[in-house]
mmCIF file of C-alpha atoms in Angstrom:
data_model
loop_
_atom_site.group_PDB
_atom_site.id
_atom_site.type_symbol
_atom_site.label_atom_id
_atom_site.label_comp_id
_atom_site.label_asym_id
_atom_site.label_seq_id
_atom_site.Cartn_x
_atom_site.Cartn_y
_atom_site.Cartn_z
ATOM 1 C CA UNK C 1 0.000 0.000 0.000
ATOM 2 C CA UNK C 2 1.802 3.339 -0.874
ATOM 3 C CA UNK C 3 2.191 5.645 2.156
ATOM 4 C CA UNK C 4 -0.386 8.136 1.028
ATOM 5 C CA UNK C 5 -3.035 5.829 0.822
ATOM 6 C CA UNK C 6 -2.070 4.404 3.891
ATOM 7 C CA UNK C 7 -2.085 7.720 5.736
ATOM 8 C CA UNK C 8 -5.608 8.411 4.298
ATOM 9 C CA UNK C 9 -7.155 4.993 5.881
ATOM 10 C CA UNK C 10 -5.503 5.701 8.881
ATOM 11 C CA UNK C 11 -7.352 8.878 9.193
ATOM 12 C CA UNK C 12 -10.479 7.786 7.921
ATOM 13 C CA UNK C 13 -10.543 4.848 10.869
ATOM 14 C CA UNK C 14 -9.238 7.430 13.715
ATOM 15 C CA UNK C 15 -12.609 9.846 12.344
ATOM 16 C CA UNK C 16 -14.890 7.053 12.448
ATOM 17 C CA UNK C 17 -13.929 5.843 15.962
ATOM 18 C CA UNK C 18 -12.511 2.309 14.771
ATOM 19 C CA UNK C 19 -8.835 3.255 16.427
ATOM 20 C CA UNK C 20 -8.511 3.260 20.092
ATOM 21 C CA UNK C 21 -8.281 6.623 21.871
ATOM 22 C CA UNK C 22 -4.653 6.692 22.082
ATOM 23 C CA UNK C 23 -4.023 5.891 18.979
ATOM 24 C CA UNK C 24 -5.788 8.943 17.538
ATOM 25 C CA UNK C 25 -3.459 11.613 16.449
ATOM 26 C CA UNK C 26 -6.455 14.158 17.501
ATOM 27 C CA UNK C 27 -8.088 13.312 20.691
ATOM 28 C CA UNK C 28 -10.265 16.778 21.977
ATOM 29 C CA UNK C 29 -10.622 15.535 25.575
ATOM 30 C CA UNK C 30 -13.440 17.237 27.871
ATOM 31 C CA UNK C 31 -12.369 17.563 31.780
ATOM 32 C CA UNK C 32 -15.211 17.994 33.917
ATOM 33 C CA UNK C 33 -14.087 20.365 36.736
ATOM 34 C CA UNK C 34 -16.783 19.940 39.856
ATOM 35 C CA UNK C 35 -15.958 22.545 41.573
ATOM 36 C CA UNK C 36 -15.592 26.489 41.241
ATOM 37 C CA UNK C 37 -12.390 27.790 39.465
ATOM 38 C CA UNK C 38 -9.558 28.629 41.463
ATOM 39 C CA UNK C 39 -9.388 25.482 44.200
ATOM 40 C CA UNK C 40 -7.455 21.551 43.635
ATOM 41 C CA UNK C 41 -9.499 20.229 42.073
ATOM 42 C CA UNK C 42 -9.720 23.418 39.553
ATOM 43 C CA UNK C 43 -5.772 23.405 39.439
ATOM 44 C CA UNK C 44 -5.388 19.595 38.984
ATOM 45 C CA UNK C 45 -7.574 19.535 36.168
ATOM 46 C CA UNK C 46 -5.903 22.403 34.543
ATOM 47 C CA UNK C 47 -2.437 20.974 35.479
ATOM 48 C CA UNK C 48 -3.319 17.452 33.391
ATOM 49 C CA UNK C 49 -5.113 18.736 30.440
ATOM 50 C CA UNK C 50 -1.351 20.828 29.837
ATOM 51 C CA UNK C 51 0.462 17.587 30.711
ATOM 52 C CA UNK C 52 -1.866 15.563 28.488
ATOM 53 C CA UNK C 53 -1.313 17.612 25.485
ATOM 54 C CA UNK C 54 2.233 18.059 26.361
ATOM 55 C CA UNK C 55 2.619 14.074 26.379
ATOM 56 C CA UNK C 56 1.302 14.355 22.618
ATOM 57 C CA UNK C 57 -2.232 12.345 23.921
ATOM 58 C CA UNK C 58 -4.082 15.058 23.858
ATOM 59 C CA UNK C 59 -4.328 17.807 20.660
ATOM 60 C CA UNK C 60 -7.134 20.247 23.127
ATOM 61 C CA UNK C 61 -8.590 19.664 25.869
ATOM 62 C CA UNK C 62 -11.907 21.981 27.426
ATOM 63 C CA UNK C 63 -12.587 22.858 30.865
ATOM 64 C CA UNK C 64 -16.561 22.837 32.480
ATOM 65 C CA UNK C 65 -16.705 23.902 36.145
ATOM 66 C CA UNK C 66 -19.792 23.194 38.124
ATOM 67 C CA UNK C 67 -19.379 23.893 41.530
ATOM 68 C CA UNK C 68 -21.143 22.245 44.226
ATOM 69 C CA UNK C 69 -21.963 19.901 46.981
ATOM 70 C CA UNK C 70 -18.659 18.918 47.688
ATOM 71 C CA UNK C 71 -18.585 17.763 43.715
ATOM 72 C CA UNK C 72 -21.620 15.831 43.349
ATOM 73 C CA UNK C 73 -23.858 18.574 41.027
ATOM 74 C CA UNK C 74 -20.749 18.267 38.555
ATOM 75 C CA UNK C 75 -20.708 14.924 39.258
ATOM 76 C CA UNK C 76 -24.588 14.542 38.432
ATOM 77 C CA UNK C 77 -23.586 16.499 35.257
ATOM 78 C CA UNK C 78 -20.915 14.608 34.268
ATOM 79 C CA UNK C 79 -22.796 11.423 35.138
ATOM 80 C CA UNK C 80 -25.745 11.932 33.248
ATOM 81 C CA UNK C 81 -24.882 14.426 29.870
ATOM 82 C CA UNK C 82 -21.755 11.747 29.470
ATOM 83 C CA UNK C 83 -22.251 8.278 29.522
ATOM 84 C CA UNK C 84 -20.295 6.415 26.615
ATOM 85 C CA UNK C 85 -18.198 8.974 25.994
ATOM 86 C CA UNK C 86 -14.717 8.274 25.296
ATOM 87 C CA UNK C 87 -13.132 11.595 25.616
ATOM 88 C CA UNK C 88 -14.379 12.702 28.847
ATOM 89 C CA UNK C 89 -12.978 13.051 32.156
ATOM 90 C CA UNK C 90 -13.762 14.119 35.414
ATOM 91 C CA UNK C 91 -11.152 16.058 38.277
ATOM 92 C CA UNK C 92 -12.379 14.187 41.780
ATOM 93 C CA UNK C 93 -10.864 13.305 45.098
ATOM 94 C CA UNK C 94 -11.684 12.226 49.324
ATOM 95 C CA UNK C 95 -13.633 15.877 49.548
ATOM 96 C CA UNK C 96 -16.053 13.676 46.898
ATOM 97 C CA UNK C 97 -16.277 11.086 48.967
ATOM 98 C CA UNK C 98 -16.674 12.714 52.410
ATOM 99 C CA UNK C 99 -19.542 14.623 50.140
ATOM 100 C CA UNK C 100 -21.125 11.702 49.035
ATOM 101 C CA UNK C 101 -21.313 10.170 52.665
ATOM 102 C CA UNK C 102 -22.345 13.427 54.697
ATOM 103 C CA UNK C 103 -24.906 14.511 51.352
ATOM 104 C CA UNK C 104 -26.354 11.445 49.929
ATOM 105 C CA UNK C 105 -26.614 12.718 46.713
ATOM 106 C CA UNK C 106 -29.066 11.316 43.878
ATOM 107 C CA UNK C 107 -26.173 9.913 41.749
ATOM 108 C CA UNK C 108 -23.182 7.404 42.986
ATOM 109 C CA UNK C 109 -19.551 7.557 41.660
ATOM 110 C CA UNK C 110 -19.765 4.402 40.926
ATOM 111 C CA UNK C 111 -21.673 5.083 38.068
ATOM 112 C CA UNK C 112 -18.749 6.542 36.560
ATOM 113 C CA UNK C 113 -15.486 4.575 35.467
ATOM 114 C CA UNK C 114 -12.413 5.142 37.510
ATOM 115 C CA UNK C 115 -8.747 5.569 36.179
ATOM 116 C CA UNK C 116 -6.310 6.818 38.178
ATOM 117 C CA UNK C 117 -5.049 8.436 41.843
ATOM 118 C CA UNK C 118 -2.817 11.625 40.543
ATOM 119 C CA UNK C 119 -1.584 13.456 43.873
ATOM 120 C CA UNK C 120 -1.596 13.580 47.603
ATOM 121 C CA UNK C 121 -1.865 16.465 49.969
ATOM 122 C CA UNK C 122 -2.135 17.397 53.450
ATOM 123 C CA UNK C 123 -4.363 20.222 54.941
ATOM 124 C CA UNK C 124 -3.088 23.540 56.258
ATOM 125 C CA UNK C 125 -4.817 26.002 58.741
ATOM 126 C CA UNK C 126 -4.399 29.485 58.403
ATOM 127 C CA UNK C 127 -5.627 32.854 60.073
ATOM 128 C CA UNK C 128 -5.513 36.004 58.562
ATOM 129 C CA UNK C 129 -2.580 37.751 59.083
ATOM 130 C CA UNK C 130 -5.062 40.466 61.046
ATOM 131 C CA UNK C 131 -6.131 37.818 63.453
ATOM 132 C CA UNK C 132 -5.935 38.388 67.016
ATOM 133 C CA UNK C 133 -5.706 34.944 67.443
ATOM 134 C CA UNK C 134 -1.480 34.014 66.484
ATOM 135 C CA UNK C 135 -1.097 29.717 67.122
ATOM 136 C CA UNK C 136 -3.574 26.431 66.679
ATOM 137 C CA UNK C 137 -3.539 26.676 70.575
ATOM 138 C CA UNK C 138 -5.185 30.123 70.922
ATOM 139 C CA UNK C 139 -7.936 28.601 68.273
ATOM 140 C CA UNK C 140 -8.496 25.310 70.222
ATOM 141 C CA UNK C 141 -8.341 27.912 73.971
ATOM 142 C CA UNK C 142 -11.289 29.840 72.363
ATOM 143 C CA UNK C 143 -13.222 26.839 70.665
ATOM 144 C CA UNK C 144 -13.222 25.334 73.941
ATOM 145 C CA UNK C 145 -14.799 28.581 75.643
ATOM 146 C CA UNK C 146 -17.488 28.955 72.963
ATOM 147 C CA UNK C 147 -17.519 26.405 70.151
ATOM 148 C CA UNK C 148 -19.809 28.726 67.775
ATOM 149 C CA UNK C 149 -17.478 31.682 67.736
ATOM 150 C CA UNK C 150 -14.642 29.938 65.878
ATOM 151 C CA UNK C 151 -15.636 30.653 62.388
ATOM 152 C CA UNK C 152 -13.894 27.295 60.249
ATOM 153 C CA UNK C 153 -13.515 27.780 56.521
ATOM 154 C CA UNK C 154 -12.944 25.296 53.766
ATOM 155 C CA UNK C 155 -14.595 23.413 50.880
ATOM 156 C CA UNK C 156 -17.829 22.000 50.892
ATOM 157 C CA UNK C 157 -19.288 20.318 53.257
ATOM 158 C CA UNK C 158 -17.480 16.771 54.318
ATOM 159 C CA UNK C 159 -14.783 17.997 52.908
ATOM 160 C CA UNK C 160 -11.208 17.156 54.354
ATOM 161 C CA UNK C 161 -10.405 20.317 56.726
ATOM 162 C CA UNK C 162 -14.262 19.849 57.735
ATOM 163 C CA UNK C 163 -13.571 16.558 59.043
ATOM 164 C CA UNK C 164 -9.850 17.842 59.955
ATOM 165 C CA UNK C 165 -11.936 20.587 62.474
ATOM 166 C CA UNK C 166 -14.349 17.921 63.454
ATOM 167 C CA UNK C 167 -11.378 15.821 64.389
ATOM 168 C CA UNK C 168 -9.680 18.451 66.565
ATOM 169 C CA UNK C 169 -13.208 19.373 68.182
ATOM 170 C CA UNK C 170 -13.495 15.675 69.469
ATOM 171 C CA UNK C 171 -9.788 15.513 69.816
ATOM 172 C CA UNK C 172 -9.939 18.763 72.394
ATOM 173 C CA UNK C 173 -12.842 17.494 74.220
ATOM 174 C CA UNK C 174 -15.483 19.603 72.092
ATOM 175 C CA UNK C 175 -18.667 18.353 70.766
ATOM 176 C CA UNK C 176 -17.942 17.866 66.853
ATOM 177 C CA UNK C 177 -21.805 18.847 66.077
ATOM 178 C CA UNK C 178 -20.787 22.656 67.592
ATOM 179 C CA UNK C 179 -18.429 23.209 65.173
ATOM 180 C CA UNK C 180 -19.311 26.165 63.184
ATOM 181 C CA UNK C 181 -18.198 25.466 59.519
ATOM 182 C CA UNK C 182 -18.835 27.445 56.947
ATOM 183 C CA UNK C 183 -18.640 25.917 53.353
ATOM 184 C CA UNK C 184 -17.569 27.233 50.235
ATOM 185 C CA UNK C 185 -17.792 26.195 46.635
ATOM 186 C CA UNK C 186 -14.286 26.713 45.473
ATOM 187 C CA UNK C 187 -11.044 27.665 46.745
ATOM 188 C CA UNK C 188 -11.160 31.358 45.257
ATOM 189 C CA UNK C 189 -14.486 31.544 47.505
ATOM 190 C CA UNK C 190 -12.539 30.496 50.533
ATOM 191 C CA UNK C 191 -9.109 32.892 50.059
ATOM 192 C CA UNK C 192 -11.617 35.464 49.972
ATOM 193 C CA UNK C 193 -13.670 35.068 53.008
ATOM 194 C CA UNK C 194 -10.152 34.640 54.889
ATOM 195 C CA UNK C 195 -7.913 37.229 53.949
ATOM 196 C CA UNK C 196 -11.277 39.195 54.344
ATOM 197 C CA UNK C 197 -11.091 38.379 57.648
ATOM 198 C CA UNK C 198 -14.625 36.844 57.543
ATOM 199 C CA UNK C 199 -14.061 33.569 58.985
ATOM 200 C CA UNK C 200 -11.897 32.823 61.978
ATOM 201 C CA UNK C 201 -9.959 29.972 60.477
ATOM 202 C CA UNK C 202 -9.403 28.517 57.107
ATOM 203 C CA UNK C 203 -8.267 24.840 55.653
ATOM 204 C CA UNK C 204 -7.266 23.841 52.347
ATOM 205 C CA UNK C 205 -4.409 22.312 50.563
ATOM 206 C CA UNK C 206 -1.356 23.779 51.198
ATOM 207 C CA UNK C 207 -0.910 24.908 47.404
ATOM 208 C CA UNK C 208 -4.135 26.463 47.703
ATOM 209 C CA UNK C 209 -2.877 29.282 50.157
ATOM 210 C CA UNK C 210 0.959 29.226 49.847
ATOM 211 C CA UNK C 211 1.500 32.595 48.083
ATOM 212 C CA UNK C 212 -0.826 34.388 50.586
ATOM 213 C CA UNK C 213 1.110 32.696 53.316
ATOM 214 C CA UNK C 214 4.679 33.305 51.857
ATOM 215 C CA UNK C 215 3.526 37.131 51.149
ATOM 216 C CA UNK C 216 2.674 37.326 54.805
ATOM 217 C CA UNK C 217 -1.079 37.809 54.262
ATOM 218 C CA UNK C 218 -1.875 33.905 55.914
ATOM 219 C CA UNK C 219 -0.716 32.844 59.140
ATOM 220 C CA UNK C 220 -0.075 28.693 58.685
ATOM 221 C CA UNK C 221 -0.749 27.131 62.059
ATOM 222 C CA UNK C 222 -1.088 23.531 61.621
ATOM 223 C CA UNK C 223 -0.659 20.674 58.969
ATOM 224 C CA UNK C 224 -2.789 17.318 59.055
ATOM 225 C CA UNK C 225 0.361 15.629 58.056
ATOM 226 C CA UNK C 226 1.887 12.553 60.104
ATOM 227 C CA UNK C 227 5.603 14.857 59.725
ATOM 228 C CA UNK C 228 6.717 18.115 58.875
ATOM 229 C CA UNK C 229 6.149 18.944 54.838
ATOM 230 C CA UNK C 230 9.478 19.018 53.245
ATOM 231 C CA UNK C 231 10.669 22.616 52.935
ATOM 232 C CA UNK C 232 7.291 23.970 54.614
ATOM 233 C CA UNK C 233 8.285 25.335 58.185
ATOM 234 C CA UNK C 234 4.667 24.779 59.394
ATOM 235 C CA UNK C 235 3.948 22.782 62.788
ATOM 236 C CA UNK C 236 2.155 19.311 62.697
ATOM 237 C CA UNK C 237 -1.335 19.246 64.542
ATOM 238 C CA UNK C 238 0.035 15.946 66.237
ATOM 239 C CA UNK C 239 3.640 17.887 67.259
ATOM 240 C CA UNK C 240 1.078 20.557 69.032
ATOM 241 C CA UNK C 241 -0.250 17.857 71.447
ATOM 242 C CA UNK C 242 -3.474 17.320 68.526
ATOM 243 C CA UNK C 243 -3.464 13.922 67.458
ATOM 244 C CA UNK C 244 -5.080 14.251 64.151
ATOM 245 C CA UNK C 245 -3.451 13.214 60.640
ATOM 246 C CA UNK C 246 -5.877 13.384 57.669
ATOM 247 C CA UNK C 247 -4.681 13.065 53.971
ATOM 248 C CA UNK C 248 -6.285 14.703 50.587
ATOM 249 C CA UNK C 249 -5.907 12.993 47.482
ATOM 250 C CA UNK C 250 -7.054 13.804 44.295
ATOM 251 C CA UNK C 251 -7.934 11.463 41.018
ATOM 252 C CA UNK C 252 -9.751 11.377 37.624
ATOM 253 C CA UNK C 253 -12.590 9.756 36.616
ATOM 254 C CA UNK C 254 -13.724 8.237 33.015
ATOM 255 C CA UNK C 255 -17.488 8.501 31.994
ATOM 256 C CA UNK C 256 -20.412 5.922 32.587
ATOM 257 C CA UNK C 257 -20.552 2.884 29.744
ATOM 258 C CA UNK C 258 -17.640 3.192 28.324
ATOM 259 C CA UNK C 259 -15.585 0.289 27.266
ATOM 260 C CA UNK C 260 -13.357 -1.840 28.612
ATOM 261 C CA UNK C 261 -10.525 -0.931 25.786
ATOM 262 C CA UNK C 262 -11.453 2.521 25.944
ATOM 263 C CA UNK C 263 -10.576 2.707 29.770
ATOM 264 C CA UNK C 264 -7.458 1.296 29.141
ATOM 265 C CA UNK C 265 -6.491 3.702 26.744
ATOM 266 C CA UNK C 266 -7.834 6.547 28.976
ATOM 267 C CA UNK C 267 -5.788 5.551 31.704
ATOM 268 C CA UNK C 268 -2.981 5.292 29.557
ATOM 269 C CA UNK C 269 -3.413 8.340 28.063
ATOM 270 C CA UNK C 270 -3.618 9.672 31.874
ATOM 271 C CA UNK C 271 -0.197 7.740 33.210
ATOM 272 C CA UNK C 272 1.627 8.883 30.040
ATOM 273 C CA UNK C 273 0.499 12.285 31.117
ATOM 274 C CA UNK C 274 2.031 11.949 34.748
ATOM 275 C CA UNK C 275 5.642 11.276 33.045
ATOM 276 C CA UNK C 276 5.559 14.744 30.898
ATOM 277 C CA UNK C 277 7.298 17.641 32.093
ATOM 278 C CA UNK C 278 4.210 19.645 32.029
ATOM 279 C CA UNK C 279 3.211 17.798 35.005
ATOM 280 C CA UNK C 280 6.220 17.503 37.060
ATOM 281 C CA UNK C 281 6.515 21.162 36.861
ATOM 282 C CA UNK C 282 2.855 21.188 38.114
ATOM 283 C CA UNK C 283 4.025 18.826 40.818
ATOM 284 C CA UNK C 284 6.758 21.115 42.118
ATOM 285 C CA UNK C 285 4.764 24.210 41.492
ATOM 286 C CA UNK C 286 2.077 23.662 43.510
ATOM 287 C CA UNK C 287 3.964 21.156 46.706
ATOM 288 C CA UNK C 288 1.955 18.097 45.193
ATOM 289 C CA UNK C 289 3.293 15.297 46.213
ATOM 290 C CA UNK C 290 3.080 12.328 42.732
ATOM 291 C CA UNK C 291 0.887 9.458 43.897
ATOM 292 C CA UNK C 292 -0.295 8.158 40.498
ATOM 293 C CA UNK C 293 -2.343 4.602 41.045
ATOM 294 C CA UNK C 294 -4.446 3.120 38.506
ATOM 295 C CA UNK C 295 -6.810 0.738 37.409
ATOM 296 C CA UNK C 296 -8.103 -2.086 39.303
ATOM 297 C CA UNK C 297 -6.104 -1.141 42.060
ATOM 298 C CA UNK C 298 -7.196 2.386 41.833
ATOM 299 C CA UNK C 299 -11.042 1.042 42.185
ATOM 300 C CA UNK C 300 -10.392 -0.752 45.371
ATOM 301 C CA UNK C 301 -8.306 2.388 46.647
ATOM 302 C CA UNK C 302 -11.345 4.386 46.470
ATOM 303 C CA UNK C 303 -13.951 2.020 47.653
ATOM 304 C CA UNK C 304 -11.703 1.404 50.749
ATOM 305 C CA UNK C 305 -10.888 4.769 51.411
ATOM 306 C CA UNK C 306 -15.001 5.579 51.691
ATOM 307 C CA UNK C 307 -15.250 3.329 54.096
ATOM 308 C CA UNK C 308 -12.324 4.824 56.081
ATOM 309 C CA UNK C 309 -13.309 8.211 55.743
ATOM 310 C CA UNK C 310 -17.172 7.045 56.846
ATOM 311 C CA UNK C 311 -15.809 5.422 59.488
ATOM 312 C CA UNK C 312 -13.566 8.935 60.759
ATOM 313 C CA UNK C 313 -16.636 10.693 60.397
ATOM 314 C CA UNK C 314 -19.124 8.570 62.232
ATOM 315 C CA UNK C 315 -16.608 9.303 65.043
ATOM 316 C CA UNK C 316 -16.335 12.317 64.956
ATOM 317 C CA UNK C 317 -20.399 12.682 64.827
ATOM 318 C CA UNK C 318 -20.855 14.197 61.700
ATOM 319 C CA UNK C 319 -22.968 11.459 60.288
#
């Protein structure tokens, strides 16, 4: 077959469908974003549609954020406008899951095909700079004389630094179902209301807040990590006599119905991603630390980390 004619089936087959996803010189991939722009799960899906086009997968790849519910409205979006589809993806993470348990939403993530585990994080808590209050120890001193006055800040509800605060309440000897949490629907929402000085106390991912801390606008008072972050002079909650450690990890999702072959190449497509420079500058922008798991083992990751996560937040009475 001469090489022109060849060239011309090739692209014929990749138009109709017939060649698998990652063979497809073109692929236009859609990344459902379920929360508000300017949060994790806004930055990680950003950060891997550059690394999937940078890894030559990917030719474009469009962004749809639909804040919510600790996810699930995207996630009702995604799971209902994209069943079969082999192009689309979906940003998600624990704060889904501790959503799902505390919410009970209409739609399950099962529903939707998972592919891989991209990053792992631990939770800081900050106080603007203008805050009378200066350590974790002055905010647990004044949660303990009234619990409704401390102000908490974060994601959605069930979120990680919700069940971080619930944590600390029981942890302290407060009543978890006092704590006065205020939820937001994106990480843009929740810089705001803190260097505004209208909450007490904010949580998020470290990347989240680190130029507002570095620029002296953030006080950092505690991590959720089991040790000090590398390079990030910030004291554990456990090193301040708290004995809380709670991770965040964040993944992507594949749509409802699709195909075995085609989840293989979207996880592919993903992995391949992970290994591009795009991504590792991603990585050391933003203090992510690379976690990438995927397929089968991927699946049971998640269903055994709801069940861990219930079980944290059961008791700490928030369910």
């Amino acid at each position: 077959m001469r090489r022109d004619t060849f060239l011309r089936s090739l692209a014929a087959l990749a138009a109709a469908g017939a060649l698998p996803l990652s063979a497809r010189a073109s692929a236009n991939l859609k990344m459902m974003i379920p929360a508000n722009p300017g949060g994790g799960w806004d930055s990680t899906g950003r950060a891997l549609g550059k690394a999937l086009q940078d890894a030559g997968v990917a030719s474009s790849v469009s962004f749809d954020n639909k804040g919510g519910a600790a996810g699930a409205i995207g996630l009702a979006q995604f799971v209902n406008a994209s069943k079969g589809d082999p192009n689309a993806l979906m940003v998600m993470g624990a704060v889904m899951l501790g959503g799902i348990i505390t919410g009970k939403p209409p739609v399950s993530l099962t529903q939707a095909t998972p592919l891989a585990r991209l990053t792992s994080e631990y939770n800081v808590f900050v106080l603007p700079a203008s805050s009378p209050l200066k350590t974790m120890k002055d905010v647990i001193d004044q949660l303990k004389k009234d619990p409704g006055s401390v102000k908490w800040g974060g994601g959605s509800r069930g979120s990680t630094e919700h069940i971080a605060a619930a944590m600390i309440a029981r942890e302290v000897g407060v009543d978890p179902a006092k704590i006065n949490y205020v939820a937001f629907r994106g990480g843009g929402e929740a810089v705001a209301a803190i260097l505004g000085g209208n909450v007490t106390i904010g949580g998020s991912g470290y990347s989240e807040f680190a130029e507002y801390i570095k620029a002296g606008k953030m006080r950092a008072i505690g991590v959720t990590s089991e040790k000090r972050l590398p390079g990030i002079e910030v004291p554990t909650l456990k090193e301040q006599g708290v004995n809380v450690v709670l991770g965040n990890w964040r993944g992507v999702y594949g749509a409802p119905g699709i195909t075995p072959e085609q989840r293989k190449a979207l996880t592919d497509m993903v992995v391949k991603a992970t290994k591009s420079k795009a991504w590792a500058e991603s990585l050391a922008k933003n203090a992510w630390t690379p976690a990438v798991m995927a397929g089968a083992e991927f699946e049971k990751f998640v269903d055994d980390e709801f069940a861990a996560l219930r079980a944290i937040m059961v008791k700490s009475g928030m369910v």
